[in-house]
Tab-separated table of C-alpha atoms in Angstrom:
chain	number	residue	atom	x	y	z
A	1	MET	CA	-13.476	65.627	-50.496
A	2	VAL	CA	-15.596	62.934	-52.135
A	3	ILE	CA	-13.755	60.258	-50.174
A	4	VAL	CA	-14.331	62.128	-46.922
A	5	VAL	CA	-18.069	62.467	-47.655
A	6	VAL	CA	-18.372	58.809	-48.677
A	7	VAL	CA	-16.525	57.591	-45.583
A	8	VAL	CA	-18.640	59.737	-43.272
A	9	LEU	CA	-21.874	58.620	-44.955
A	10	LEU	CA	-20.804	54.990	-44.656
A	11	GLY	CA	-20.172	55.633	-40.970
A	12	ALA	CA	-23.638	57.168	-40.704
A	13	THR	CA	-25.175	54.109	-42.343
A	14	VAL	CA	-23.383	51.767	-39.954
A	15	ALA	CA	-24.451	53.925	-37.001
A	16	LEU	CA	-28.076	53.871	-38.190
A	17	LEU	CA	-28.005	50.099	-38.577
A	18	LEU	CA	-26.533	49.695	-35.099
A	19	THR	CA	-29.105	52.109	-33.657
A	20	ASP	CA	-31.924	50.225	-35.362
A	21	ALA	CA	-30.584	46.924	-34.039
A	22	VAL	CA	-30.499	48.376	-30.518
A	23	TYR	CA	-34.033	49.676	-31.024
A	24	GLN	CA	-35.273	46.251	-32.136
A	25	ARG	CA	-33.565	44.643	-29.166
A	26	VAL	CA	-35.164	47.132	-26.786
A	27	VAL	CA	-38.586	46.541	-28.344
A	28	ASP	CA	-38.149	42.760	-28.121
A	29	THR	CA	-37.103	43.126	-24.488
A	30	VAL	CA	-40.143	45.269	-23.762
A	31	ALA	CA	-42.404	42.783	-25.543
A	32	THR	CA	-40.863	39.843	-23.689
A	33	GLU	CA	-41.272	41.595	-20.351
A	34	THR	CA	-44.843	42.509	-21.255
A	35	ILE	CA	-45.655	38.917	-22.135
A	36	GLY	CA	-43.973	37.581	-19.001
A	37	THR	CA	-45.743	40.094	-16.783
A	38	ALA	CA	-49.106	39.409	-18.421
A	39	GLU	CA	-48.685	35.643	-18.239
A	40	ARG	CA	-47.685	35.788	-14.588
A	41	GLY	CA	-50.577	38.148	-13.858
A	42	PHE	CA	-53.022	35.938	-15.704
A	43	ASP	CA	-51.815	32.869	-13.841
A	44	ALA	CA	-51.820	34.716	-10.511
A	45	ILE	CA	-55.475	35.639	-10.974
A	46	ARG	CA	-56.282	32.049	-11.889
A	47	VAL	CA	-54.475	30.696	-8.823
A	48	SER	CA	-56.185	33.234	-6.581
A	49	ARG	CA	-59.641	32.468	-7.962
A	50	GLU	CA	-58.982	28.737	-7.816
A	51	ALA	CA	-57.979	29.062	-4.164
A	52	ASN	CA	-61.229	30.904	-3.385
A	53	MET	CA	-63.325	28.336	-5.216
A	54	ARG	CA	-61.455	25.423	-3.652
A	55	ALA	CA	-62.197	26.848	-0.228
A	56	ALA	CA	-65.864	27.310	-1.175
A	57	LEU	CA	-66.008	23.793	-2.613
A	58	ALA	CA	-64.481	22.317	0.553
A	59	VAL	CA	-67.290	23.921	2.566
A	60	LEU	CA	-69.989	22.704	0.149
A	61	LEU	CA	-68.642	19.157	0.168
A	62	GLN	CA	-69.088	19.113	3.968
A	63	ASP	CA	-72.507	20.816	3.927
A	64	ALA	CA	-74.958	18.361	5.523
A	65	GLU	CA	-78.048	19.896	3.890
A	66	VAL	CA	-76.520	19.780	0.437
A	67	ARG	CA	-75.317	16.193	0.967
A	68	GLU	CA	-78.720	15.064	2.227
A	69	ALA	CA	-80.591	16.534	-0.741
A	70	PHE	CA	-78.004	15.270	-3.229
A	71	ASP	CA	-77.871	11.780	-1.743
A	72	ALA	CA	-81.676	11.585	-1.823
A	73	ARG	CA	-81.640	12.744	-5.457
A	74	ASP	CA	-84.224	15.337	-4.527
A	75	ARG	CA	-83.596	17.845	-7.279
A	76	GLU	CA	-86.047	20.463	-5.978
A	77	ALA	CA	-84.624	20.323	-2.458
A	78	LEU	CA	-81.057	20.458	-3.779
A	79	GLN	CA	-81.992	23.441	-5.937
A	80	ALA	CA	-83.465	25.221	-2.932
A	81	VAL	CA	-80.501	24.701	-0.594
A	82	SER	CA	-77.802	25.229	-3.238
A	83	TRP	CA	-79.226	28.420	-4.708
A	84	SER	CA	-78.771	30.398	-1.501
A	85	ARG	CA	-75.143	29.181	-1.335
A	86	PHE	CA	-74.675	30.009	-4.984
A	87	GLU	CA	-75.865	33.597	-4.518
A	88	VAL	CA	-73.374	34.151	-1.708
A	89	LEU	CA	-70.492	32.719	-3.738
A	90	ARG	CA	-71.540	34.698	-6.795
A	91	ASP	CA	-71.494	37.949	-4.851
A	92	GLU	CA	-68.410	37.221	-2.754
A	93	ILE	CA	-65.989	35.565	-5.184
A	94	GLY	CA	-67.634	36.116	-8.572
A	95	MET	CA	-68.553	32.471	-9.143
A	96	THR	CA	-70.875	31.960	-12.122
A	97	ARG	CA	-71.381	28.179	-12.289
A	98	MET	CA	-72.417	25.397	-9.938
A	99	PHE	CA	-72.849	21.829	-11.159
A	100	PHE	CA	-73.927	18.582	-9.514
A	101	TYR	CA	-72.861	15.412	-11.327
A	102	GLU	CA	-73.947	11.808	-10.929
A	103	PRO	CA	-71.174	9.373	-9.934
A	104	ASP	CA	-71.864	7.210	-13.016
A	105	ALA	CA	-69.344	6.629	-15.768
A	106	GLU	CA	-70.950	9.224	-18.049
A	107	GLY	CA	-70.809	11.935	-15.413
A	108	THR	CA	-74.472	12.763	-15.991
A	109	ILE	CA	-75.456	16.286	-15.015
A	110	PHE	CA	-77.912	16.121	-12.109
A	111	LEU	CA	-78.413	19.853	-11.611
A	112	ARG	CA	-77.225	23.184	-12.968
A	113	THR	CA	-77.753	25.619	-10.158
A	114	PHE	CA	-76.508	28.678	-12.032
A	115	LEU	CA	-79.722	28.761	-14.055
A	116	GLY	CA	-81.820	29.463	-10.961
A	117	GLU	CA	-85.336	28.102	-11.109
A	118	GLY	CA	-84.748	27.278	-14.764
A	119	ALA	CA	-82.328	24.608	-13.637
A	120	LEU	CA	-85.288	22.305	-13.064
A	121	ASP	CA	-86.110	22.432	-16.749
A	122	PRO	CA	-85.605	18.929	-18.227
A	123	ALA	CA	-83.250	20.416	-20.827
A	124	SER	CA	-80.908	21.593	-18.079
A	125	PHE	CA	-79.962	18.187	-16.707
A	126	GLY	CA	-79.715	14.549	-17.663
A	127	GLN	CA	-77.022	14.970	-20.323
A	128	PRO	CA	-73.626	13.291	-20.004
A	129	SER	CA	-70.891	15.789	-19.206
A	130	GLN	CA	-67.848	16.286	-21.360
A	131	SER	CA	-66.073	18.197	-18.602
A	132	GLU	CA	-62.349	17.504	-18.396
A	133	SER	CA	-62.268	18.704	-14.798
A	134	LEU	CA	-64.914	16.130	-13.877
A	135	ARG	CA	-62.925	13.392	-15.598
A	136	HIS	CA	-59.791	14.310	-13.652
A	137	ALA	CA	-61.737	14.449	-10.374
A	138	ARG	CA	-63.234	11.006	-11.046
A	139	GLU	CA	-59.826	9.565	-11.895
A	140	THR	CA	-58.141	10.954	-8.779
A	141	ARG	CA	-61.169	11.056	-6.387
A	142	THR	CA	-59.838	14.428	-5.223
A	143	ALA	CA	-60.635	18.072	-5.925
A	144	VAL	CA	-59.006	19.397	-9.098
A	145	SER	CA	-58.890	22.839	-10.644
A	146	GLY	CA	-57.728	24.626	-13.778
A	147	PHE	CA	-58.803	26.204	-17.046
A	148	GLU	CA	-61.472	24.449	-19.042
A	149	LEU	CA	-62.770	25.410	-22.465
A	150	GLY	CA	-66.408	24.441	-22.740
A	151	SER	CA	-68.577	24.676	-25.816
A	152	THR	CA	-69.208	28.400	-25.346
A	153	ALA	CA	-66.567	29.908	-23.042
A	154	LEU	CA	-63.274	29.572	-21.220
A	155	SER	CA	-63.682	29.223	-17.473
A	156	VAL	CA	-61.857	28.224	-14.319
A	157	ARG	CA	-63.307	25.020	-12.891
A	158	VAL	CA	-63.012	23.354	-9.503
A	159	VAL	CA	-64.537	19.873	-9.164
A	160	GLY	CA	-64.446	17.447	-6.249
A	161	PRO	CA	-66.245	14.345	-4.972
A	162	MET	CA	-68.908	14.530	-2.241
A	163	LEU	CA	-68.539	11.524	0.022
A	164	ASP	CA	-71.047	9.937	2.390
A	165	GLU	CA	-70.220	8.825	5.926
A	166	ALA	CA	-69.041	5.450	4.636
A	167	GLY	CA	-66.670	7.039	2.146
A	168	GLY	CA	-68.811	6.300	-0.886
A	169	VAL	CA	-69.171	8.864	-3.624
A	170	VAL	CA	-72.544	10.607	-3.485
A	171	GLY	CA	-71.688	12.587	-6.588
A	172	TYR	CA	-69.459	15.417	-7.738
A	173	ILE	CA	-69.823	19.144	-7.257
A	174	GLY	CA	-68.281	21.600	-9.650
A	175	LEU	CA	-67.837	25.356	-9.377
A	176	GLY	CA	-66.943	27.560	-12.300
A	177	GLU	CA	-66.051	31.125	-13.089
A	178	ARG	CA	-65.702	32.724	-16.492
A	179	VAL	CA	-62.520	34.627	-17.208
A	180	GLU	CA	-64.291	37.674	-18.640
A	181	ASP	CA	-62.702	40.113	-16.186
A	182	TYR	CA	-59.185	38.674	-16.222
A	183	LEU	CA	-57.878	40.823	-19.044
A	184	GLY	CA	-59.416	43.964	-17.567
A	185	VAL	CA	-57.701	43.327	-14.238
A	186	ILE	CA	-54.312	42.670	-15.868
A	187	SER	CA	-54.703	45.706	-18.114
A	188	GLN	CA	-55.328	47.956	-15.107
A	189	GLN	CA	-52.298	46.523	-13.339
A	190	THR	CA	-49.895	46.770	-16.291
A	191	GLU	CA	-51.421	49.545	-18.446
A	192	ASN	CA	-51.158	47.227	-21.454
A	193	ASP	CA	-53.873	45.922	-23.760
A	194	PHE	CA	-54.841	42.288	-24.234
A	195	ALA	CA	-57.119	40.115	-26.328
A	196	LEU	CA	-58.127	36.535	-25.566
A	197	PHE	CA	-58.393	34.284	-28.630
A	198	LEU	CA	-59.935	30.806	-28.482
A	199	ASP	CA	-59.639	27.948	-30.930
A	200	LYS	CA	-62.942	27.455	-32.764
A	201	ASP	CA	-62.358	23.701	-32.951
A	202	HIS	CA	-63.193	23.483	-29.241
A	203	LEU	CA	-66.335	25.635	-29.389
A	204	ASP	CA	-69.936	25.216	-30.505
A	205	ARG	CA	-71.013	27.638	-33.220
A	206	ASP	CA	-74.676	27.921	-32.218
A	207	GLY	CA	-73.864	27.995	-28.516
A	208	TRP	CA	-71.385	30.812	-29.046
A	209	ALA	CA	-73.945	32.913	-30.920
A	210	ARG	CA	-76.527	32.274	-28.201
A	211	VAL	CA	-74.202	33.292	-25.360
A	212	ARG	CA	-73.111	36.454	-27.197
A	213	ALA	CA	-76.744	37.395	-27.722
A	214	GLU	CA	-77.500	36.823	-24.022
A	215	GLN	CA	-74.622	39.167	-23.160
A	216	GLY	CA	-75.884	41.830	-25.560
A	217	LEU	CA	-72.830	41.419	-27.825
A	218	GLU	CA	-72.541	40.960	-31.566
A	219	ASP	CA	-71.771	37.526	-32.935
A	220	ASN	CA	-68.074	37.739	-33.866
A	221	TRP	CA	-67.649	34.106	-34.909
A	222	ASP	CA	-66.787	34.899	-38.528
A	223	ASP	CA	-64.368	37.755	-37.802
A	224	TRP	CA	-61.281	35.488	-37.708
A	225	ASP	CA	-60.346	32.241	-39.414
A	226	GLY	CA	-59.976	29.446	-36.903
A	227	LEU	CA	-60.053	31.846	-33.950
A	228	VAL	CA	-62.646	33.827	-32.057
A	229	VAL	CA	-62.159	36.758	-29.694
A	230	ALA	CA	-63.585	35.870	-26.292
A	231	ASP	CA	-62.519	39.095	-24.591
A	232	SER	CA	-60.458	42.170	-25.397
A	233	THR	CA	-59.464	45.422	-23.699
A	234	VAL	CA	-59.412	47.160	-27.093
A	235	PRO	CA	-62.048	47.188	-29.864
A	236	GLU	CA	-61.643	44.222	-32.186
A	237	SER	CA	-61.411	46.624	-35.137
A	238	LEU	CA	-58.077	47.874	-33.733
A	239	LEU	CA	-56.524	44.420	-33.554
A	240	PRO	CA	-54.012	43.806	-36.388
A	241	ALA	CA	-55.155	41.470	-39.145
A	242	GLU	CA	-51.876	39.493	-38.838
A	243	ILE	CA	-53.258	37.800	-35.721
A	244	GLY	CA	-55.401	35.589	-37.919
A	245	SER	CA	-52.291	33.842	-39.240
A	246	ILE	CA	-50.807	33.125	-35.797
A	247	ALA	CA	-50.623	29.451	-34.901
A	248	LEU	CA	-51.481	28.435	-31.352
A	249	PRO	CA	-48.241	29.161	-29.431
A	250	GLU	CA	-46.630	26.551	-27.231
A	251	GLU	CA	-44.974	29.202	-25.052
A	252	GLY	CA	-44.824	32.938	-24.581
A	253	GLU	CA	-43.078	34.690	-27.449
A	254	SER	CA	-42.536	38.160	-28.891
A	255	ARG	CA	-44.341	39.062	-32.105
A	256	GLY	CA	-42.384	42.220	-32.878
A	257	MET	CA	-43.852	45.628	-33.574
A	258	VAL	CA	-47.115	46.629	-35.208
A	259	ARG	CA	-48.294	50.086	-36.180
A	260	LEU	CA	-51.953	50.874	-35.659
A	261	GLY	CA	-52.960	54.350	-36.701
A	262	ARG	CA	-50.497	56.728	-35.064
A	263	GLY	CA	-49.503	54.233	-32.393
A	264	THR	CA	-46.671	51.711	-32.299
A	265	TYR	CA	-46.980	48.590	-30.174
A	266	ALA	CA	-44.658	45.813	-29.054
A	267	THR	CA	-46.685	42.616	-29.234
A	268	GLY	CA	-46.529	39.016	-28.137
A	269	THR	CA	-48.588	35.978	-27.220
A	270	PHE	CA	-48.765	33.376	-24.485
A	271	PRO	CA	-50.791	30.150	-24.530
A	272	ILE	CA	-53.878	29.120	-22.556
A	273	ARG	CA	-53.797	25.442	-21.600
A	274	ASP	CA	-56.606	23.209	-20.354
A	275	PHE	CA	-56.508	20.369	-17.824
A	276	ASP	CA	-54.751	18.053	-20.283
A	277	GLY	CA	-52.097	20.647	-21.087
A	278	ASP	CA	-53.461	21.220	-24.588
A	279	VAL	CA	-53.323	24.758	-25.976
A	280	VAL	CA	-56.919	25.899	-26.515
A	281	GLY	CA	-56.209	29.572	-27.123
A	282	PHE	CA	-53.820	32.405	-26.445
A	283	VAL	CA	-53.636	35.920	-25.102
A	284	TYR	CA	-52.371	38.605	-27.467
A	285	ALA	CA	-50.510	41.331	-25.550
A	286	MET	CA	-49.902	44.887	-26.792
A	287	HIS	CA	-47.526	47.353	-25.123
A	288	ASP	CA	-47.617	50.960	-26.344
A	289	VAL	CA	-44.083	51.971	-27.409
A	290	THR	CA	-45.118	55.016	-29.426
A	291	ARG	CA	-43.055	57.409	-27.311
A	292	LEU	CA	-40.091	55.026	-27.281
A	293	ALA	CA	-40.265	54.631	-31.058
A	294	GLY	CA	-40.535	58.400	-31.465
A	295	SER	CA	-37.484	58.924	-29.264
A	296	PHE	CA	-35.425	56.450	-31.275
A	297	ARG	CA	-36.530	57.946	-34.579
A	298	THR	CA	-35.682	61.411	-33.323
A	299	ALA	CA	-32.272	60.143	-32.217
A	300	GLN	CA	-31.719	58.551	-35.623
A	301	ILE	CA	-32.661	61.747	-37.450
A	302	GLY	CA	-30.323	63.701	-35.168
A	303	LEU	CA	-27.603	61.164	-35.864
A	304	VAL	CA	-28.065	61.520	-39.620
A	305	LEU	CA	-27.983	65.317	-39.394
A	306	ALA	CA	-24.878	65.157	-37.201
A	307	PHE	CA	-23.084	62.897	-39.671
A	308	LEU	CA	-24.125	65.137	-42.562
A	309	GLY	CA	-22.767	68.103	-40.638
A	310	VAL	CA	-19.522	66.250	-40.057
A	311	ALA	CA	-19.361	65.315	-43.746
A	312	VAL	CA	-19.916	68.878	-44.949
A	313	THR	CA	-17.527	70.335	-42.358
A	314	GLY	CA	-14.915	67.700	-43.129
A	315	ALA	CA	-15.215	68.377	-46.850
A	316	LEU	CA	-14.887	72.139	-46.358
A	317	VAL	CA	-11.939	71.774	-43.970
A	318	THR	CA	-10.256	69.283	-46.296
A	319	THR	CA	-10.763	71.597	-49.264
A	320	TYR	CA	-9.431	74.565	-47.310
A	321	MET	CA	-6.387	72.662	-46.071
A	322	LEU	CA	-5.584	71.279	-49.509
A	323	GLU	CA	-5.936	74.718	-51.040
A	324	ARG	CA	-3.776	76.410	-48.396
A	325	VAL	CA	-1.162	73.731	-47.784
A	326	VAL	CA	-0.909	72.001	-51.169
A	327	PHE	CA	-2.455	73.678	-54.174
A	328	ARG	CA	-1.382	77.238	-53.344
A	329	ARG	CA	2.198	76.127	-52.641
A	330	ILE	CA	2.282	74.010	-55.790
A	331	ASP	CA	1.140	77.030	-57.815
A	332	SER	CA	3.859	79.110	-56.093
A	333	MET	CA	6.425	76.397	-56.694
A	334	ALA	CA	5.432	76.141	-60.354
A	335	ALA	CA	5.832	79.909	-60.732
A	336	GLU	CA	9.247	79.791	-59.020
A	337	ILE	CA	10.428	76.871	-61.111
A	338	GLU	CA	9.264	78.661	-64.231
A	339	GLY	CA	11.314	81.724	-63.171
A	340	MET	CA	14.324	79.546	-62.440
A	341	SER	CA	13.960	77.935	-65.873
A	342	LEU	CA	13.977	81.365	-67.526
A	343	ALA	CA	17.027	82.341	-65.457
A	344	VAL	CA	18.833	79.208	-66.646
A	345	ALA	CA	17.885	79.986	-70.206
A	346	ALA	CA	19.198	83.562	-69.772
A	347	GLY	CA	22.389	82.343	-68.149
A	348	GLU	CA	21.634	84.027	-64.823
A	349	TYR	CA	22.879	81.120	-62.771
A	350	GLY	CA	23.507	83.103	-59.643
A	351	SER	CA	19.794	83.710	-59.056
A	352	LEU	CA	19.158	79.970	-58.669
A	353	THR	CA	20.633	79.738	-55.201
A	354	ALA	CA	20.297	83.274	-53.916
A	355	GLY	CA	18.579	83.209	-50.542
A	356	ARG	CA	16.518	80.081	-51.168
A	357	GLU	CA	15.071	78.393	-48.071
A	358	TYR	CA	12.704	75.459	-48.235
A	359	ALA	CA	10.120	74.234	-45.721
A	360	ASP	CA	10.829	70.881	-44.099
A	361	ASP	CA	7.721	69.107	-45.470
A	362	GLU	CA	6.682	67.168	-48.589
A	363	ILE	CA	6.157	70.262	-50.718
A	364	GLY	CA	9.418	71.822	-49.412
A	365	ARG	CA	11.352	68.678	-50.247
A	366	LEU	CA	9.808	68.686	-53.724
A	367	GLU	CA	10.838	72.335	-54.150
A	368	ARG	CA	14.381	71.522	-52.930
A	369	PHE	CA	14.567	68.631	-55.397
A	370	PHE	CA	13.517	70.742	-58.378
A	371	GLY	CA	15.827	73.567	-57.244
A	372	ALA	CA	18.788	71.155	-56.998
A	373	PHE	CA	17.849	69.630	-60.326
A	374	LEU	CA	17.754	73.022	-62.033
A	375	LEU	CA	21.013	73.977	-60.319
A	376	LEU	CA	22.588	70.813	-61.647
A	377	VAL	CA	21.313	71.614	-65.140
A	378	ALA	CA	22.565	75.194	-64.819
A	379	THR	CA	26.016	73.998	-63.680
A	380	ALA	CA	26.237	71.632	-66.601
A	381	LEU	CA	25.218	74.390	-69.004
A	382	ARG	CA	27.737	76.825	-67.474
A	383	VAL	CA	30.568	74.310	-67.713
A	384	ASP	CA	29.571	73.514	-71.252
A	385	ARG	CA	29.478	77.199	-72.184
A	386	GLU	CA	32.841	77.888	-70.531
A	387	GLN	CA	34.332	74.961	-72.445
A	388	ARG	CA	32.954	76.264	-75.722
A	389	ASP	CA	34.354	79.738	-74.926
A	390	ARG	CA	37.840	78.288	-74.305
A	391	ASP	CA	37.683	76.264	-77.468
A	392	SER	CA	36.735	79.268	-79.516
A	393	ALA	CA	39.573	81.373	-78.021
A	394	GLY	CA	42.200	78.927	-79.329
A	395	PRO	CA	45.615	77.938	-77.907
């Protein structure tokens, strides 16, 4: 009985381990699919927005009024003609930045149109640009686009050269759009949650605090070591603390399961790369698998109960069968052998073989053996007694 219970429980343990392995594989598959879907969605939005801004930039680069004001270096005139274009692009495609750069080696900022009338403030122009998109546009003399992490935010940039009639470079025009709504769009499409983390090494501490204040948000710079949350579809307080130890990923990868409150989530990350291909941040993806986890746990509990039921039933059946087939017959055989022994002792040899039939099984063969053995003993005793009787009778 003990062996049966142990074997069944070992089987239950193996089944639980296999079930858990299947569960982990399912969760990893879900996480991988979530990451892949999110990364493709994120990139699709970027490509779509880039296409819109490229089309808008192509029109601006051919705009005679903009070229005339830019070529004349008439900042007030350029501000006047560009602002009306900027408002249209802001409302139509969500553009939030428009830059005009000098063609010099430093890429000096000539005008920031996104600041409206404030763009004419001396503090808003005249500084050399550190824009990677501008550098790529200057190196290739063509329009370029991609993610760029500035000192205060991650944005999609499109930059291209404005040429005069002789083919000379008048300057460069750049359009930009922050990625604030990207995660919200992907979350609505996939019903998953996401958080965008940026590397602090690429950001300006004071600039970040200023931008957060302008947006009416709390300064979250010190919430994470080495990282800062730029956007999230869930409150930062619900993000697992383990994120702070994640190194910038080189590719999309599953991060396993996390439990937050009563929920269970399959998680993963995928990188955000700038124009140079450097990883400047990552998106943390969370897929709710609470129901899936509950289903597996319920199945495991049912499996354990089923194996316990099998163990108890097997033990009871084994006990019953041993009692009926073995122990009861052994007790009966012992009683019969005891009676046969008494018969031998009393000299009643005839009762040893009278009507004896044995079952054709292990116990029956054992009974037949002991019966034959006692019969052999009885025969020997009878012969010995008969010999003694003849000896005592004399010649």
